[in-house]
Each structure stands twice: as C-alpha cells, then as structure tokens.
Amino acid sequence: MAGNPFARLLEPLFARARARDLWRRREIRASPQAPVIQVGRETLLSFASNDYLGLANDPRVVEALCAGARRYGAGAGASHLLGGHTGAHHELEGALAAFTGAPRALLFSTGYMANLALLTTLCPRHGQVFEDRRNHASLLDAVALAQARRHRYRDIAGLRAALAASGPGGLVVSDGVFSMDGDMADVPALLALAKTKGAGLILDDAHAFGVMGPGGRGTPAAHGLDYDTALVRMGTLGKAFGVFGAFVAADADVIEALIQRARPYIYTTALPPAVAASAQAALDLVIAGDDRRATLFDNIRRFREGASALGLRLLPSPTPIQAVVFGDASRAITASGHLRNRGLYVPAIRPPTVPQGSARLRVALSAAHGADDVDRLLEALATSPEASA
Ligand SMILES: *Cc1c(COP(=O)(O)O)cnc(C)c1O
C-alpha cells in the first residue's frame, strides 16, 4: 500500500465493513427490469425493483424513448436555463402539474437533486427544519447542505413537541412512504401541525406517486387531501413511472424560486428530452393504471397474508414495500442467500441503511408479478432456516 495516499483512509473503512457483514456489492443484470431477470448465468425472480407498475419495459414507454431520441437526439446538451429545456420537458411539466393538482411542476434530473434544491432554496441558513428520523438519505443530506437547524422527530407527538418548543416558521420534511419500512406518513397531521406554526411541509412522495391514492396521485390524495399552498411535493420518475428523473409539484412562486435560485437545478445538464418523452408515455399509463394498481394491491395482500401465516416478522405497510425483519445483518444475509439458491432475488438491507438490529429482507412487489410469483416467494421463505428463529 506504500505510495497510495488513500490507503490510510480506506483500509479501516473496508475492514469495518467486512467485519460487520456490511460489504455491499453490485449485481450485473443483462436483461430489462422485470419480474424475471438475468444476472450472469442465473435467471432470477426479482423482488428488488421499484418498478411497481411494470412500466420500465412497457413497449409504449420504450417506443416513446426511441421516438424522443429520433426527434431531439440523445442528450439535452445544456442546462435548462441555457438552451437545454425542450418542448418534451415543458409538456411533461404541464402534465405533471395537472396530475398532481398543483399549479406548477418542475423537472429535475434526479430525486436526490430535487431534494437538495428544495431544502437549499426554501430554508434560509440556520432556519429550522423538523425532519422524520426515517427520512430518505437525500433529504437528510439536503438538510445538511442547507445548513439548517435540525430537529429530528420520531412520531407525530415528537413533532408536536418540537414545534411547540420552537419559534414560528420553518419546514417540516417527511417521506410520504418510508422507503425501508413501507408505511405511509400521516400527511394530514403533518400538514395541520406545520400550519399551526406557519411552517411549510415538504413531502418526498418518491414511492407513492403512481401507486398510492386514487389514480396513483400520492399520499396526500390517499388521505383525501387536495392541493394545498403549504405543501410542496417531490416525486421521482424512476420508480413507479419506470423511467428516470424527478419533479417538484408546488405553488407557482415556489417553482419560480427553484428556477431562479436552486443550484442543483441551474448548474446541471437537463434531463435528456427523450427521457421526458418516455416519462410522458409512462404518465399516461399511470393515469390509466387502475387495473395495474388493483393487481399490485392483490399481490400485496397475498404476500402479507402468506407471510403472517408463516409467522414472519412483517412491518405494518399498505404499500409495495414489505420489510421482513430478521435483526442481525448476518441472519438477513443468510435468508437472502437461501432465497437466491432457490432462484429468488430479495436483497438484505443492513445498517446503516436501517437502524442497528433491524436488518431485513426488503420485498418490493409489482403489478408485473403474478400470484404464482408471490406464492413462490412465500414457499421459499417457509423453508428459510432463519425464518422462524
Ligand atoms: C429513490 C428515492 C429518492 C431519490 O430519487 P432518485 O430519482 O432515484 O434520485 C428520494 N427520496 C426517496 C424517498 C426515494 O425513495
């Protein structure tokens, strides 16, 4: 290692990850995202993707990508403010505003960047942010980048107490669907509490758009809420939409402020226009997707009933994200390996992604799964050596 300036830093990091069974590795997939995937020589039934409606490989979505590329070329070639913004982007923003019921929507290259943009634009330095402890890493990083004063809350009671102890204003920030546990935030309570202090609510609905609520319009809609000026929503196009990119749907002035000020919006290349065209096709399928959502919720019900009957430790979740908790990282890895030997791909999620002692299998269900796929998973779980311990 002599001569490598990074070794002193990296060796301890690697040693720690290896010792605690936290080593991460990538699979190399050779097929489209679908329930059945090809990984090397293995053919696997996958419960690992966020492609909840099976749109990632839908022929209409793929064709829209090709047609978009033929019309606009491969890349945007510039940022949105310097000539990268095309008709494909603009139309999609209009359609996303209509879909979400918000006055305006703005496209971002990724959800991660959209969250950085939101916090750094809507939170003044040293402003106060109230964040759920389980928020997605991109929101936590966004709060850090904004140099906010952070209050982390565990539940609604914790938020109420933190707000009561603070001055007016600020931001409440939450996932709509918690990405590792699968449960939904109590959006009406969050919004009502935020409003008592004149605070805004930033809701990251990455896992909810397309899936939860009437028409797949997200967690506020699932709770019967309409558009609200105090509510700013982020959604990604890389999950239920099956494509890539992200958007913010909000009050027109909030959107304008992002265009004027948000560095993760201004200083980056616009999403490829073909991707926007493809996302438009996906949005059309999301809107017309009641049958897909019905199939998805049948699969969710089937899995939960079957897993409960097996005595597995399931977290409460009405969403496609179903966590089977094993505790130790090594037990979750053993269970994942057991499934893998039976041709099933269900990743183990370990700390620090989830809290110590709550390592789990994260089962992600899709409308593209059949009932027989869910049954195959349940049968394999039933014979897992770790399942009943
Ligand atoms: C996936 C995800 C993101 C990031 O979205 P990308 O478009 O993949 O960058 C942000 N927040 C949550 C809750 C997510 O699950």
CSV table of C-alpha atoms and ligand atoms in Angstrom, one decimal:
chain,number,residue,atom,x,y,z
A,1,MET,CA,0.0,0.0,0.0
A,2,ALA,CA,3.0,2.3,0.2
A,3,GLY,CA,2.6,5.2,-2.1
A,4,ASN,CA,-1.2,5.1,-2.1
A,5,PRO,CA,-2.4,8.3,-0.5
A,6,PHE,CA,-5.9,6.9,0.1
A,7,ALA,CA,-4.9,3.7,1.8
A,8,ARG,CA,-4.8,5.1,5.3
A,9,LEU,CA,-8.3,6.4,4.9
A,10,LEU,CA,-9.8,3.4,3.0
A,11,GLU,CA,-8.3,0.4,4.7
A,12,PRO,CA,-10.1,1.0,8.1
A,13,LEU,CA,-13.3,1.7,6.2
A,14,PHE,CA,-13.1,-1.6,4.3
A,15,ALA,CA,-12.1,-3.5,7.4
A,16,ARG,CA,-15.1,-2.3,9.3
A,17,ALA,CA,-17.5,-3.1,6.5
A,18,ARG,CA,-16.1,-6.6,6.1
A,19,ALA,CA,-16.0,-7.4,9.8
A,20,ARG,CA,-19.6,-6.4,10.3
A,21,ASP,CA,-21.1,-8.1,7.3
A,22,LEU,CA,-21.8,-4.8,5.7
A,23,TRP,CA,-19.9,-5.2,2.5
A,24,ARG,CA,-22.0,-4.1,-0.5
A,25,ARG,CA,-21.8,-5.5,-4.0
A,26,ARG,CA,-23.5,-4.9,-7.3
A,27,GLU,CA,-25.2,-7.4,-9.4
A,28,ILE,CA,-24.7,-7.2,-13.2
A,29,ARG,CA,-28.1,-7.6,-14.8
A,30,ALA,CA,-28.2,-8.5,-18.5
A,31,SER,CA,-32.0,-8.1,-19.1
A,32,PRO,CA,-34.6,-5.4,-18.7
A,33,GLN,CA,-36.1,-4.6,-15.3
A,34,ALA,CA,-38.9,-7.2,-15.0
A,35,PRO,CA,-40.1,-9.8,-12.5
A,36,VAL,CA,-37.7,-12.3,-14.2
A,37,ILE,CA,-34.2,-11.0,-14.6
A,38,GLN,CA,-30.9,-12.4,-16.0
A,39,VAL,CA,-27.9,-12.0,-13.7
A,40,GLY,CA,-24.8,-13.7,-15.2
A,41,ARG,CA,-25.9,-17.3,-15.8
A,42,GLU,CA,-28.7,-17.1,-13.3
A,43,THR,CA,-32.3,-16.5,-14.1
A,44,LEU,CA,-33.9,-14.9,-11.0
A,45,LEU,CA,-37.4,-14.0,-9.9
A,46,SER,CA,-36.8,-10.5,-8.6
A,47,PHE,CA,-38.5,-8.7,-5.7
A,48,ALA,CA,-36.0,-5.9,-5.7
A,49,SER,CA,-37.1,-3.2,-8.2
A,50,ASN,CA,-39.1,0.0,-7.7
A,51,ASP,CA,-40.9,-0.7,-11.0
A,52,TYR,CA,-44.2,-1.1,-9.1
A,53,LEU,CA,-46.4,-0.9,-12.1
A,54,GLY,CA,-44.2,-2.8,-14.6
A,55,LEU,CA,-43.7,0.2,-16.8
A,56,ALA,CA,-39.9,0.2,-17.1
A,57,ASN,CA,-40.1,-2.2,-20.0
A,58,ASP,CA,-43.5,-1.4,-21.4
A,59,PRO,CA,-43.3,-1.2,-25.2
A,60,ARG,CA,-45.1,2.2,-25.3
A,61,VAL,CA,-42.7,3.7,-22.8
A,62,VAL,CA,-39.7,2.3,-24.7
A,63,GLU,CA,-41.0,3.4,-28.0
A,64,ALA,CA,-41.6,7.0,-26.7
A,65,LEU,CA,-38.0,7.0,-25.6
A,66,CYS,CA,-36.9,6.0,-29.1
A,67,ALA,CA,-39.2,8.5,-30.8
A,68,GLY,CA,-38.0,11.2,-28.4
A,69,ALA,CA,-34.3,10.4,-29.3
A,70,ARG,CA,-35.1,10.5,-33.0
A,71,ARG,CA,-36.7,13.9,-32.6
A,72,TYR,CA,-34.4,15.5,-30.1
A,73,GLY,CA,-31.2,13.4,-30.2
A,74,ALA,CA,-29.6,11.7,-27.3
A,75,GLY,CA,-28.8,14.4,-24.8
A,76,ALA,CA,-30.2,17.8,-23.8
A,77,GLY,CA,-26.8,19.4,-24.5
A,78,ALA,CA,-27.2,22.1,-21.9
A,79,SER,CA,-28.8,23.1,-18.6
A,80,HIS,CA,-32.5,24.1,-18.6
A,81,LEU,CA,-31.6,27.8,-18.4
A,82,LEU,CA,-29.1,27.8,-21.2
A,83,GLY,CA,-31.0,26.2,-24.0
A,84,GLY,CA,-31.4,22.6,-22.7
A,85,HIS,CA,-35.2,23.0,-22.0
A,86,THR,CA,-37.3,21.4,-24.8
A,87,GLY,CA,-40.9,21.0,-25.7
A,88,ALA,CA,-40.8,17.5,-24.3
A,89,HIS,CA,-39.7,18.8,-20.9
A,90,HIS,CA,-42.2,21.6,-21.0
A,91,GLU,CA,-45.2,19.4,-21.9
A,92,LEU,CA,-44.3,16.9,-19.2
A,93,GLU,CA,-44.1,19.6,-16.6
A,94,GLY,CA,-47.6,20.8,-17.6
A,95,ALA,CA,-49.0,17.2,-17.4
A,96,LEU,CA,-47.3,16.6,-14.0
A,97,ALA,CA,-48.9,19.7,-12.6
A,98,ALA,CA,-52.3,18.6,-13.9
A,99,PHE,CA,-51.7,15.1,-12.5
A,100,THR,CA,-50.8,16.3,-9.0
A,101,GLY,CA,-53.3,19.1,-8.9
A,102,ALA,CA,-50.6,21.7,-8.2
A,103,PRO,CA,-50.3,25.0,-10.1
A,104,ARG,CA,-46.9,24.1,-11.4
A,105,ALA,CA,-44.3,21.4,-11.7
A,106,LEU,CA,-40.6,21.4,-12.4
A,107,LEU,CA,-38.4,18.6,-13.7
A,108,PHE,CA,-35.2,17.6,-12.1
A,109,SER,CA,-32.5,15.1,-13.2
A,110,THR,CA,-32.9,13.0,-10.1
A,111,GLY,CA,-35.0,13.0,-6.9
A,112,TYR,CA,-31.8,13.3,-4.9
A,113,MET,CA,-31.1,16.6,-6.6
A,114,ALA,CA,-34.7,17.8,-6.3
A,115,ASN,CA,-34.5,17.4,-2.6
A,116,LEU,CA,-31.2,19.3,-2.4
A,117,ALA,CA,-32.8,22.0,-4.4
A,118,LEU,CA,-35.9,22.2,-2.2
A,119,LEU,CA,-34.1,22.5,1.1
A,120,THR,CA,-31.4,24.9,-0.1
A,121,THR,CA,-34.0,27.1,-1.7
A,122,LEU,CA,-36.8,27.0,0.9
A,123,CYS,CA,-34.8,27.0,4.1
A,124,PRO,CA,-32.7,30.1,5.0
A,125,ARG,CA,-29.3,29.4,6.5
A,126,HIS,CA,-29.9,28.4,10.2
A,127,GLY,CA,-33.6,28.2,9.5
A,128,GLN,CA,-35.3,25.4,11.4
A,129,VAL,CA,-36.2,22.1,9.8
A,130,PHE,CA,-38.3,19.4,11.5
A,131,GLU,CA,-37.4,16.0,9.9
A,132,ASP,CA,-38.6,12.5,10.5
A,133,ARG,CA,-35.8,10.2,11.7
A,134,ARG,CA,-36.6,7.7,9.0
A,135,ASN,CA,-36.4,10.2,6.1
A,136,HIS,CA,-34.5,9.2,2.9
A,137,ALA,CA,-30.8,9.8,2.8
A,138,SER,CA,-31.3,12.5,0.1
A,139,LEU,CA,-33.5,14.5,2.5
A,140,LEU,CA,-31.1,14.2,5.4
A,141,ASP,CA,-28.2,15.3,3.1
A,142,ALA,CA,-30.4,18.2,1.8
A,143,VAL,CA,-31.0,19.4,5.3
A,144,ALA,CA,-27.2,19.3,6.0
A,145,LEU,CA,-26.4,21.2,2.8
A,146,ALA,CA,-29.0,23.9,3.7
A,147,GLN,CA,-27.1,24.4,7.0
A,148,ALA,CA,-30.4,24.2,8.8
A,149,ARG,CA,-31.0,23.8,12.5
A,150,ARG,CA,-32.4,20.3,12.5
A,151,HIS,CA,-34.9,18.8,14.9
A,152,ARG,CA,-35.3,15.1,14.3
A,153,TYR,CA,-38.7,13.6,15.4
A,154,ARG,CA,-39.7,10.0,15.9
A,155,ASP,CA,-43.5,10.4,15.6
A,156,ILE,CA,-46.3,12.9,15.4
A,157,ALA,CA,-46.1,13.5,19.2
A,158,GLY,CA,-42.4,14.2,18.8
A,159,LEU,CA,-43.1,16.7,16.0
A,160,ARG,CA,-45.8,18.4,18.1
A,161,ALA,CA,-43.4,18.8,21.0
A,162,ALA,CA,-40.6,20.1,18.8
A,163,LEU,CA,-42.8,22.6,17.1
A,164,ALA,CA,-44.2,23.8,20.4
A,165,ALA,CA,-40.7,24.4,21.7
A,166,SER,CA,-39.7,26.4,18.6
A,167,GLY,CA,-40.5,29.8,17.1
A,168,PRO,CA,-42.7,30.3,14.1
A,169,GLY,CA,-41.9,29.3,10.6
A,170,GLY,CA,-39.6,26.7,9.3
A,171,LEU,CA,-40.1,23.5,7.3
A,172,VAL,CA,-41.5,20.1,8.2
A,173,VAL,CA,-39.8,17.5,5.9
A,174,SER,CA,-41.0,13.9,5.5
A,175,ASP,CA,-41.1,10.9,3.2
A,176,GLY,CA,-44.7,10.1,2.1
A,177,VAL,CA,-43.9,6.4,2.1
A,178,PHE,CA,-40.9,5.4,4.1
A,179,SER,CA,-38.5,3.7,1.8
A,180,MET,CA,-37.2,0.9,4.0
A,181,ASP,CA,-40.3,0.3,6.2
A,182,GLY,CA,-43.1,0.9,3.6
A,183,ASP,CA,-45.5,2.7,5.9
A,184,MET,CA,-47.2,6.0,5.0
A,185,ALA,CA,-46.7,9.3,6.8
A,186,ASP,CA,-49.8,10.8,8.5
A,187,VAL,CA,-49.8,13.6,6.0
A,188,PRO,CA,-53.0,15.4,7.3
A,189,ALA,CA,-51.4,15.5,10.8
A,190,LEU,CA,-48.1,16.7,9.5
A,191,LEU,CA,-49.7,19.5,7.4
A,192,ALA,CA,-52.1,20.6,10.2
A,193,LEU,CA,-49.2,20.8,12.7
A,194,ALA,CA,-46.9,22.6,10.2
A,195,LYS,CA,-49.7,25.2,9.7
A,196,THR,CA,-50.0,25.9,13.4
A,197,LYS,CA,-46.6,27.4,13.2
A,198,GLY,CA,-46.8,28.9,9.7
A,199,ALA,CA,-44.4,26.3,8.5
A,200,GLY,CA,-44.4,24.6,5.1
A,201,LEU,CA,-44.4,20.8,4.5
A,202,ILE,CA,-42.0,19.2,2.1
A,203,LEU,CA,-43.2,15.7,1.2
A,204,ASP,CA,-41.0,13.3,-0.6
A,205,ASP,CA,-43.5,11.0,-2.4
A,206,ALA,CA,-41.0,9.0,-4.3
A,207,HIS,CA,-42.6,5.7,-3.5
A,208,ALA,CA,-46.2,6.8,-3.7
A,209,PHE,CA,-46.7,8.6,-7.0
A,210,GLY,CA,-48.3,6.1,-9.4
A,211,VAL,CA,-49.2,3.7,-6.6
A,212,MET,CA,-50.9,5.2,-3.6
A,213,GLY,CA,-54.2,7.1,-3.5
A,214,PRO,CA,-56.9,7.5,-6.2
A,215,GLY,CA,-55.3,7.4,-9.7
A,216,GLY,CA,-51.9,6.9,-8.0
A,217,ARG,CA,-51.8,10.6,-7.1
A,218,GLY,CA,-49.8,10.0,-3.9
A,219,THR,CA,-50.1,10.0,-0.2
A,220,PRO,CA,-51.9,13.3,0.2
A,221,ALA,CA,-54.6,12.0,-2.2
A,222,ALA,CA,-54.6,8.7,-0.3
A,223,HIS,CA,-55.6,10.7,2.8
A,224,GLY,CA,-58.2,12.7,0.9
A,225,LEU,CA,-56.2,15.9,0.7
A,226,ASP,CA,-56.4,18.2,-2.3
A,227,TYR,CA,-53.7,20.7,-3.4
A,228,ASP,CA,-52.5,23.0,-0.6
A,229,THR,CA,-50.2,26.0,-0.9
A,230,ALA,CA,-48.3,24.9,2.2
A,231,LEU,CA,-47.5,21.6,0.7
A,232,VAL,CA,-44.5,21.0,-1.6
A,233,ARG,CA,-44.2,17.6,-3.2
A,234,MET,CA,-41.3,15.8,-4.7
A,235,GLY,CA,-41.8,12.7,-6.9
A,236,THR,CA,-39.4,10.6,-8.9
A,237,LEU,CA,-39.9,9.3,-12.4
A,238,GLY,CA,-37.5,6.4,-11.7
A,239,LYS,CA,-39.9,4.3,-9.6
A,240,ALA,CA,-43.5,3.6,-10.5
A,241,PHE,CA,-43.1,5.6,-13.7
A,242,GLY,CA,-40.3,3.2,-14.7
A,243,VAL,CA,-38.1,5.8,-16.4
A,244,PHE,CA,-35.7,8.3,-14.8
A,245,GLY,CA,-35.8,11.9,-13.5
A,246,ALA,CA,-37.9,13.6,-10.9
A,247,PHE,CA,-40.2,16.6,-10.3
A,248,VAL,CA,-41.4,19.0,-7.8
A,249,ALA,CA,-45.1,20.0,-7.8
A,250,ALA,CA,-46.0,23.1,-5.8
A,251,ASP,CA,-47.2,26.7,-5.7
A,252,ALA,CA,-46.2,28.7,-8.8
A,253,ASP,CA,-43.9,31.0,-6.7
A,254,VAL,CA,-42.1,28.1,-5.1
A,255,ILE,CA,-41.4,26.7,-8.6
A,256,GLU,CA,-40.2,30.1,-9.8
A,257,ALA,CA,-37.9,30.3,-6.8
A,258,LEU,CA,-36.4,27.0,-7.7
A,259,ILE,CA,-35.8,28.1,-11.3
A,260,GLN,CA,-34.2,31.3,-10.1
A,261,ARG,CA,-32.1,30.1,-7.2
A,262,ALA,CA,-31.7,26.3,-6.9
A,263,ARG,CA,-28.1,25.3,-7.7
A,264,PRO,CA,-29.0,21.6,-8.3
A,265,TYR,CA,-31.4,22.9,-10.9
A,266,ILE,CA,-29.3,25.6,-12.5
A,267,TYR,CA,-25.9,24.0,-12.6
A,268,THR,CA,-26.6,20.7,-14.2
A,269,THR,CA,-27.5,19.3,-17.6
A,270,ALA,CA,-31.2,19.0,-18.4
A,271,LEU,CA,-32.7,15.5,-18.4
A,272,PRO,CA,-32.4,14.0,-21.9
A,273,PRO,CA,-35.6,15.2,-23.8
A,274,ALA,CA,-36.2,11.6,-24.9
A,275,VAL,CA,-36.4,10.6,-21.2
A,276,ALA,CA,-39.0,13.3,-20.7
A,277,ALA,CA,-41.0,12.0,-23.7
A,278,SER,CA,-40.7,8.5,-22.3
A,279,ALA,CA,-41.9,9.7,-18.9
A,280,GLN,CA,-44.9,11.4,-20.6
A,281,ALA,CA,-45.9,8.0,-22.0
A,282,ALA,CA,-45.4,6.4,-18.6
A,283,LEU,CA,-47.6,9.2,-17.0
A,284,ASP,CA,-50.4,8.4,-19.5
A,285,LEU,CA,-50.2,4.7,-18.4
A,286,VAL,CA,-50.1,5.7,-14.7
A,287,ILE,CA,-53.3,7.7,-15.2
A,288,ALA,CA,-55.0,4.8,-17.0
A,289,GLY,CA,-53.4,2.4,-14.5
A,290,ASP,CA,-56.3,1.4,-12.2
A,291,ASP,CA,-56.1,-2.3,-13.3
A,292,ARG,CA,-52.3,-2.4,-12.7
A,293,ARG,CA,-52.8,-0.9,-9.3
A,294,ALA,CA,-55.6,-3.4,-8.5
A,295,THR,CA,-53.2,-6.3,-9.4
A,296,LEU,CA,-50.4,-4.7,-7.3
A,297,PHE,CA,-52.7,-4.5,-4.3
A,298,ASP,CA,-53.8,-8.1,-4.8
A,299,ASN,CA,-50.2,-9.1,-4.7
A,300,ILE,CA,-49.5,-7.0,-1.6
A,301,ARG,CA,-52.5,-8.6,0.2
A,302,ARG,CA,-51.4,-12.1,-0.9
A,303,PHE,CA,-47.9,-11.6,0.4
A,304,ARG,CA,-48.9,-10.1,3.7
A,305,GLU,CA,-51.4,-12.9,4.4
A,306,GLY,CA,-49.0,-15.6,3.5
A,307,ALA,CA,-46.1,-14.1,5.4
A,308,SER,CA,-48.2,-13.6,8.5
A,309,ALA,CA,-49.3,-17.2,8.3
A,310,LEU,CA,-45.7,-18.3,8.3
A,311,GLY,CA,-45.1,-16.3,11.4
A,312,LEU,CA,-42.6,-13.9,9.8
A,313,ARG,CA,-42.0,-10.5,11.4
A,314,LEU,CA,-43.6,-8.1,8.9
A,315,LEU,CA,-43.6,-4.3,9.5
A,316,PRO,CA,-47.0,-2.7,9.0
A,317,SER,CA,-47.2,-1.5,5.5
A,318,PRO,CA,-50.0,-0.9,3.0
A,319,THR,CA,-47.5,-0.3,0.1
A,320,PRO,CA,-45.5,-2.4,-2.3
A,321,ILE,CA,-42.5,-2.1,0.1
A,322,GLN,CA,-42.7,-5.1,2.6
A,323,ALA,CA,-40.0,-5.5,5.2
A,324,VAL,CA,-39.4,-8.9,6.7
A,325,VAL,CA,-37.2,-8.1,9.8
A,326,PHE,CA,-34.5,-10.6,10.9
A,327,GLY,CA,-32.5,-8.4,13.3
A,328,ASP,CA,-28.8,-9.3,12.8
A,329,ALA,CA,-27.2,-8.4,9.4
A,330,SER,CA,-25.9,-11.9,9.2
A,331,ARG,CA,-29.3,-13.5,9.6
A,332,ALA,CA,-30.8,-11.3,6.9
A,333,ILE,CA,-27.9,-12.1,4.6
A,334,THR,CA,-28.4,-15.9,5.3
A,335,ALA,CA,-32.1,-15.6,4.4
A,336,SER,CA,-31.3,-13.6,1.3
A,337,GLY,CA,-28.8,-16.3,0.3
A,338,HIS,CA,-31.3,-19.1,0.9
A,339,LEU,CA,-33.7,-17.4,-1.4
A,340,ARG,CA,-31.0,-16.8,-4.0
A,341,ASN,CA,-30.2,-20.5,-4.0
A,342,ARG,CA,-33.8,-21.1,-5.0
A,343,GLY,CA,-33.7,-18.6,-7.8
A,344,LEU,CA,-35.2,-15.6,-6.0
A,345,TYR,CA,-33.6,-12.2,-5.7
A,346,VAL,CA,-34.6,-10.4,-2.5
A,347,PRO,CA,-31.8,-8.1,-1.2
A,348,ALA,CA,-30.9,-7.9,2.5
A,349,ILE,CA,-30.9,-4.3,3.8
A,350,ARG,CA,-28.4,-3.7,6.6
A,351,PRO,CA,-27.2,-0.9,8.8
A,352,PRO,CA,-26.5,1.9,8.3
A,353,THR,CA,-29.4,2.0,5.7
A,354,VAL,CA,-31.7,0.7,8.5
A,355,PRO,CA,-31.2,1.0,12.3
A,356,GLN,CA,-28.9,-1.5,14.1
A,357,GLY,CA,-30.7,-4.7,14.9
A,358,SER,CA,-33.3,-4.3,12.3
A,359,ALA,CA,-31.6,-5.9,9.2
A,360,ARG,CA,-34.3,-7.2,6.9
A,361,LEU,CA,-35.3,-8.6,3.6
A,362,ARG,CA,-36.9,-5.8,1.6
A,363,VAL,CA,-39.6,-7.3,-0.6
A,364,ALA,CA,-40.7,-5.0,-3.4
A,365,LEU,CA,-43.9,-6.1,-5.1
A,366,SER,CA,-45.0,-5.1,-8.6
A,367,ALA,CA,-48.2,-5.3,-10.7
A,368,ALA,CA,-46.0,-7.3,-13.1
A,369,HIS,CA,-45.7,-10.1,-10.6
A,370,GLY,CA,-48.2,-12.9,-10.8
A,371,ALA,CA,-49.9,-14.6,-7.9
A,372,ASP,CA,-47.7,-17.6,-8.6
A,373,ASP,CA,-44.6,-15.4,-8.2
A,374,VAL,CA,-45.8,-14.3,-4.8
A,375,ASP,CA,-46.5,-17.9,-3.9
A,376,ARG,CA,-43.0,-19.0,-5.0
A,377,LEU,CA,-41.5,-16.4,-2.7
A,378,LEU,CA,-43.7,-17.5,0.3
A,379,GLU,CA,-42.7,-21.1,-0.3
A,380,ALA,CA,-39.0,-20.3,-0.3
A,381,LEU,CA,-39.4,-18.1,2.8
A,382,ALA,CA,-41.2,-21.0,4.6
A,383,THR,CA,-38.1,-23.2,4.2
A,384,SER,CA,-35.6,-20.4,5.2
A,385,PRO,CA,-33.5,-21.5,8.2
A,386,GLU,CA,-33.7,-18.0,9.6
A,387,ALA,CA,-37.4,-17.5,9.2
A,388,SER,CA,-38.7,-18.8,12.5
A,389,ALA,CA,-35.8,-18.0,14.8
B,1,LIG,C1,-35.5,6.9,-4.6
B,1,LIG,C2,-35.7,8.0,-3.7
B,1,LIG,C3,-35.2,9.3,-3.9
B,1,LIG,C4,-34.3,9.6,-5.0
B,1,LIG,O1,-34.9,9.6,-6.2
B,1,LIG,P1,-34.0,9.4,-7.5
B,1,LIG,O2,-34.8,10.0,-8.6
B,1,LIG,O3,-33.7,8.0,-7.6
B,1,LIG,O4,-32.7,10.2,-7.3
B,1,LIG,C5,-35.6,10.3,-3.0
B,1,LIG,N1,-36.4,10.0,-2.0
B,1,LIG,C6,-36.9,8.8,-1.7
B,1,LIG,C7,-37.8,8.6,-0.5
B,1,LIG,C8,-36.6,7.8,-2.5
B,1,LIG,O5,-37.0,6.5,-2.3
